[in-house]
PDB file of C-alpha atoms in Angstrom:
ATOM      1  CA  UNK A   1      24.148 -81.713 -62.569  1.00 94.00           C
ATOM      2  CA  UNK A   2      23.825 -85.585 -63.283  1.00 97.00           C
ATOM      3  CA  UNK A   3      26.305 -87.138 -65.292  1.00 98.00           C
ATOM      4  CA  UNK A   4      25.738 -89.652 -68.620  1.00 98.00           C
ATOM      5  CA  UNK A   5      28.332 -91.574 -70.360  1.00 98.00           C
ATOM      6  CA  UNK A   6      26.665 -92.114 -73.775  1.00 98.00           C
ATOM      7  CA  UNK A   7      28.425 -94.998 -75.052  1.00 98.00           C
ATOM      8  CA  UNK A   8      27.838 -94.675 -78.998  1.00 96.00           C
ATOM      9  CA  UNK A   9      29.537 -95.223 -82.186  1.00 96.00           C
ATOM     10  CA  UNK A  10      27.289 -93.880 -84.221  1.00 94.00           C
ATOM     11  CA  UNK A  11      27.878 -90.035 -84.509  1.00 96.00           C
ATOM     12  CA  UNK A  12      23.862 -89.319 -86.035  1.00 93.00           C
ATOM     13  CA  UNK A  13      22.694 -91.807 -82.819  1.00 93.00           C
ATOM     14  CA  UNK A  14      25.150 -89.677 -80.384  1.00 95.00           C
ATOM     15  CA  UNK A  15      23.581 -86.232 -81.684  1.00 95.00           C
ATOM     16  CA  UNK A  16      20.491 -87.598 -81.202  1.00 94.00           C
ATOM     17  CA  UNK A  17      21.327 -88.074 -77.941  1.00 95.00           C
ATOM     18  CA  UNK A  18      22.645 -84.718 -77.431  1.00 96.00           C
ATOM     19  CA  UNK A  19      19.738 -83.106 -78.249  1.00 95.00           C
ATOM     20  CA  UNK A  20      17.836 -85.381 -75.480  1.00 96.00           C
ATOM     21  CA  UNK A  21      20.140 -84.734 -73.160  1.00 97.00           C
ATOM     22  CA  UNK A  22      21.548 -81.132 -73.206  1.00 96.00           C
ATOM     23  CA  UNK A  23      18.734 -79.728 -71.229  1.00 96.00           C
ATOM     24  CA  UNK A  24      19.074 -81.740 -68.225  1.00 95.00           C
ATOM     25  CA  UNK A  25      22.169 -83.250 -68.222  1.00 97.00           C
ATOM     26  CA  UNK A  26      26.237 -83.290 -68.500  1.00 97.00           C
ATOM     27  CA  UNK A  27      27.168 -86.259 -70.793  1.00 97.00           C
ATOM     28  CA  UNK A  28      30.133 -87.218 -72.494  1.00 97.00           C
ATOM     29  CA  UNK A  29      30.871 -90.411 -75.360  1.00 98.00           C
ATOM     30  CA  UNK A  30      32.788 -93.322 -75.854  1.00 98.00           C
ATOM     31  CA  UNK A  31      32.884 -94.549 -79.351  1.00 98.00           C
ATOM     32  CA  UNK A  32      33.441 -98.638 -78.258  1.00 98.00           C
ATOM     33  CA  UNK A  33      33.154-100.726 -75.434  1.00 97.00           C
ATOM     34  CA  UNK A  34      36.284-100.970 -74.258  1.00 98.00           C
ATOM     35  CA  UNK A  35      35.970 -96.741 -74.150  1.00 98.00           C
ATOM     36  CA  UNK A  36      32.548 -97.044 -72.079  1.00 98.00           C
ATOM     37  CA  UNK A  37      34.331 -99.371 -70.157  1.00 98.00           C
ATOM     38  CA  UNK A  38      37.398 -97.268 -69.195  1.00 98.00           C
ATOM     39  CA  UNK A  39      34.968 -94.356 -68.887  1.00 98.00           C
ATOM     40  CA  UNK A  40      32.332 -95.619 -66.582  1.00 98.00           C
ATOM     41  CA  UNK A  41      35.450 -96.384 -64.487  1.00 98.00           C
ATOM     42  CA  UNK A  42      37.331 -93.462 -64.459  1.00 98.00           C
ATOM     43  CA  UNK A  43      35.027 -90.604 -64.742  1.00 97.00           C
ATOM     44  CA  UNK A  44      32.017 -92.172 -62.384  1.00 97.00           C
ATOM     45  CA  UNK A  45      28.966 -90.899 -64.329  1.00 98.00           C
ATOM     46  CA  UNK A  46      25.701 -91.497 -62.913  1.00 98.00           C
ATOM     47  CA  UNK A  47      24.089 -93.524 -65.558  1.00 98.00           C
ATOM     48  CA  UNK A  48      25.347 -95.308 -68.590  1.00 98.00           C
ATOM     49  CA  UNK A  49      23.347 -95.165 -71.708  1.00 98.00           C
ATOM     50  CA  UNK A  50      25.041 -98.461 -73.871  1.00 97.00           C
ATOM     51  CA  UNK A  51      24.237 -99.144 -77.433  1.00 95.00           C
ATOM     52  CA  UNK A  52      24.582-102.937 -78.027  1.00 92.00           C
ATOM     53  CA  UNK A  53      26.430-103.268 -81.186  1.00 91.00           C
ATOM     54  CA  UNK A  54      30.203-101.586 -80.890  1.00 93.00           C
ATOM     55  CA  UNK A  55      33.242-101.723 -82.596  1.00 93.00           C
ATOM     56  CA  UNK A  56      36.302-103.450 -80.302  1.00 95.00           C
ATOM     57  CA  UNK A  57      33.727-104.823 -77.242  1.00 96.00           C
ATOM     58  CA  UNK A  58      29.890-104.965 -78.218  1.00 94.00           C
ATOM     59  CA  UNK A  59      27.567-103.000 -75.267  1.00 95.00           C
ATOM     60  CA  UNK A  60      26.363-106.529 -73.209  1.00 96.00           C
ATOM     61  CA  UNK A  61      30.548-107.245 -72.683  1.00 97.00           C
ATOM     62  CA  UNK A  62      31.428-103.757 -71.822  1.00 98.00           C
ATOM     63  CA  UNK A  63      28.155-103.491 -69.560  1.00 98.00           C
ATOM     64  CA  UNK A  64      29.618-107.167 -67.743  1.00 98.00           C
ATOM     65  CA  UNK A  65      32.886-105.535 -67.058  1.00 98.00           C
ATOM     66  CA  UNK A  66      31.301-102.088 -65.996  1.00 98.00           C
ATOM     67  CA  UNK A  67      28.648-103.742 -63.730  1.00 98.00           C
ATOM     68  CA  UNK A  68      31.908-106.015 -61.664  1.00 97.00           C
ATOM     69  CA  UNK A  69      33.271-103.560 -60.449  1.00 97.00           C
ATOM     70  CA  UNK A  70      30.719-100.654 -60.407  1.00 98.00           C
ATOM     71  CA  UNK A  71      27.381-102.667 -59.910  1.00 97.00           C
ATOM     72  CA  UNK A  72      25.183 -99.893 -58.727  1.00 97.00           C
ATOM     73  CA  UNK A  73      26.009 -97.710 -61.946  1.00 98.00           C
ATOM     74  CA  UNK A  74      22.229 -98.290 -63.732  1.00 98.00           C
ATOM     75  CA  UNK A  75      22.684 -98.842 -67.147  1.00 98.00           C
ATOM     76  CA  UNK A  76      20.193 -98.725 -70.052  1.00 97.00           C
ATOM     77  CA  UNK A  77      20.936-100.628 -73.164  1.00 95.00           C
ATOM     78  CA  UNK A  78      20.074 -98.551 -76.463  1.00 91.00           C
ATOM     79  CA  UNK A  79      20.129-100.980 -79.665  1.00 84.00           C
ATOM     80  CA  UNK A  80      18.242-101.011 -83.101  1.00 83.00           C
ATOM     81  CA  UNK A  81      17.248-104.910 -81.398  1.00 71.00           C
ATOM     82  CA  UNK A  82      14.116-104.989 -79.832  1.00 70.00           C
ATOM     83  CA  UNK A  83      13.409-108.803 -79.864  1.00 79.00           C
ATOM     84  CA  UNK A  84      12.968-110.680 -76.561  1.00 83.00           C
ATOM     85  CA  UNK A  85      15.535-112.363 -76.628  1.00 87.00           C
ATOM     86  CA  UNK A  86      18.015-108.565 -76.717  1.00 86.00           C
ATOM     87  CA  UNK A  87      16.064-107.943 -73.209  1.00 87.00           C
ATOM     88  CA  UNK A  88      16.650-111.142 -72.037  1.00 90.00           C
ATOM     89  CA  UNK A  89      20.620-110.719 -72.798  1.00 92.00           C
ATOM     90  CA  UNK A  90      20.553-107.254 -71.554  1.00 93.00           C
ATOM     91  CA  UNK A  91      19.279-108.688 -68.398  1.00 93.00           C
ATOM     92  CA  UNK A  92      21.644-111.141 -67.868  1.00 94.00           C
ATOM     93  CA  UNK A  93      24.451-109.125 -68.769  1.00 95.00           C
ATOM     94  CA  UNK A  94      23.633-106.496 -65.169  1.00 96.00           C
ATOM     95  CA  UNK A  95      21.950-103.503 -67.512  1.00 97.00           C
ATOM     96  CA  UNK A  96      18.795-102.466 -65.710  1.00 97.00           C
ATOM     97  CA  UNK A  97      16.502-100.880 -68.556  1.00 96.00           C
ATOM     98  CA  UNK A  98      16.162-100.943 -72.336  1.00 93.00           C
ATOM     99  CA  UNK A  99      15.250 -98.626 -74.702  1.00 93.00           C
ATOM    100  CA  UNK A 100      14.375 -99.453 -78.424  1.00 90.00           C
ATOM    101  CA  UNK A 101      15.921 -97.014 -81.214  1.00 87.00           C
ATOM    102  CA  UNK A 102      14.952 -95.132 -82.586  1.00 87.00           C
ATOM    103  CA  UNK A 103      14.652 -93.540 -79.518  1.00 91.00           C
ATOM    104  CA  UNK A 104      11.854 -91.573 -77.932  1.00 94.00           C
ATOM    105  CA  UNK A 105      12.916 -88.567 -75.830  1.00 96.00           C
ATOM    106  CA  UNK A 106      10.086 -88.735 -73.964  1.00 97.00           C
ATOM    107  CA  UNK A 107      10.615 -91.829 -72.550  1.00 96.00           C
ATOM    108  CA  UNK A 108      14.341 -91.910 -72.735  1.00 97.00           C
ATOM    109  CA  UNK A 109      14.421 -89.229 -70.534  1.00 97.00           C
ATOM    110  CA  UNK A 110      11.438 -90.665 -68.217  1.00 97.00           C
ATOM    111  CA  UNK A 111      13.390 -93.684 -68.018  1.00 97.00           C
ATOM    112  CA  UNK A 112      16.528 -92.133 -66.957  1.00 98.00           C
ATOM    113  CA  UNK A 113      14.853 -89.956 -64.599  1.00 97.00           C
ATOM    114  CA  UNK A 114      13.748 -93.316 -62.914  1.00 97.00           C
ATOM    115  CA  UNK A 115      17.187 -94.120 -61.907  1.00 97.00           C
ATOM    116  CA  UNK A 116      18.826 -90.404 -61.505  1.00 97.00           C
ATOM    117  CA  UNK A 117      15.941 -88.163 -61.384  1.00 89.00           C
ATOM    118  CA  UNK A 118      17.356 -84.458 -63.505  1.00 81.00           C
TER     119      UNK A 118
END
């Protein structure tokens, strides 16, 4: 079965998530950025699914660090920030998709499936 790291602080956002997820996939949480960091390293999940705006190191610095050293680990940004300009930083920080919360399963999990397949 696929792996997620669901980086998330927010514990209603990260049940959300579970409820998305538990069908399809394993998944486990960090709670900052400097967690999803040390994570994505260690544990080598499949996908990461970042939220933007983190206590310690916000999503875009934690997905900079993940993507040097592990830069074919997709990641999809998850923030409450759906302006251009959040895609355009997203971009240019390596994350490879971008979801808008709240979140739609449906195409959350369409969009992961792009990268991981189930």
């Amino acid at each position: 079965m696929k792996r997620i790291l669901v980086a998330e602080d927010n514990d209603s956002n990260y049940m959300l998530m579970n409820y998305i997820l538990k069908k399809d996939y394993e998944f486990f949480r960090a709670k900052n950025g400097q967690e999803a960091v040390e994570k994505a390293l260690a544990e080598k999940p499949d996908l990461v699914l970042m939220d933007i705006k983190m206590p310690v190191m916000d999503g875009l610095e934690a997905a900079r660090a993940i993507k040097a050293q592990a830069p074919d680990l997709p990641i999809i940004v998850l923030t409450a920030n759906a302006f251009d300009s959040d895609r355009v930083a997203a971009r240019e920080a390596g994350c490879d998709d971008f979801l808008s919360k709240p979140v739609n399963a449906a195409l959350c999990l369409q969009t992961i499936k792009k990268y991981i397949g189930v």
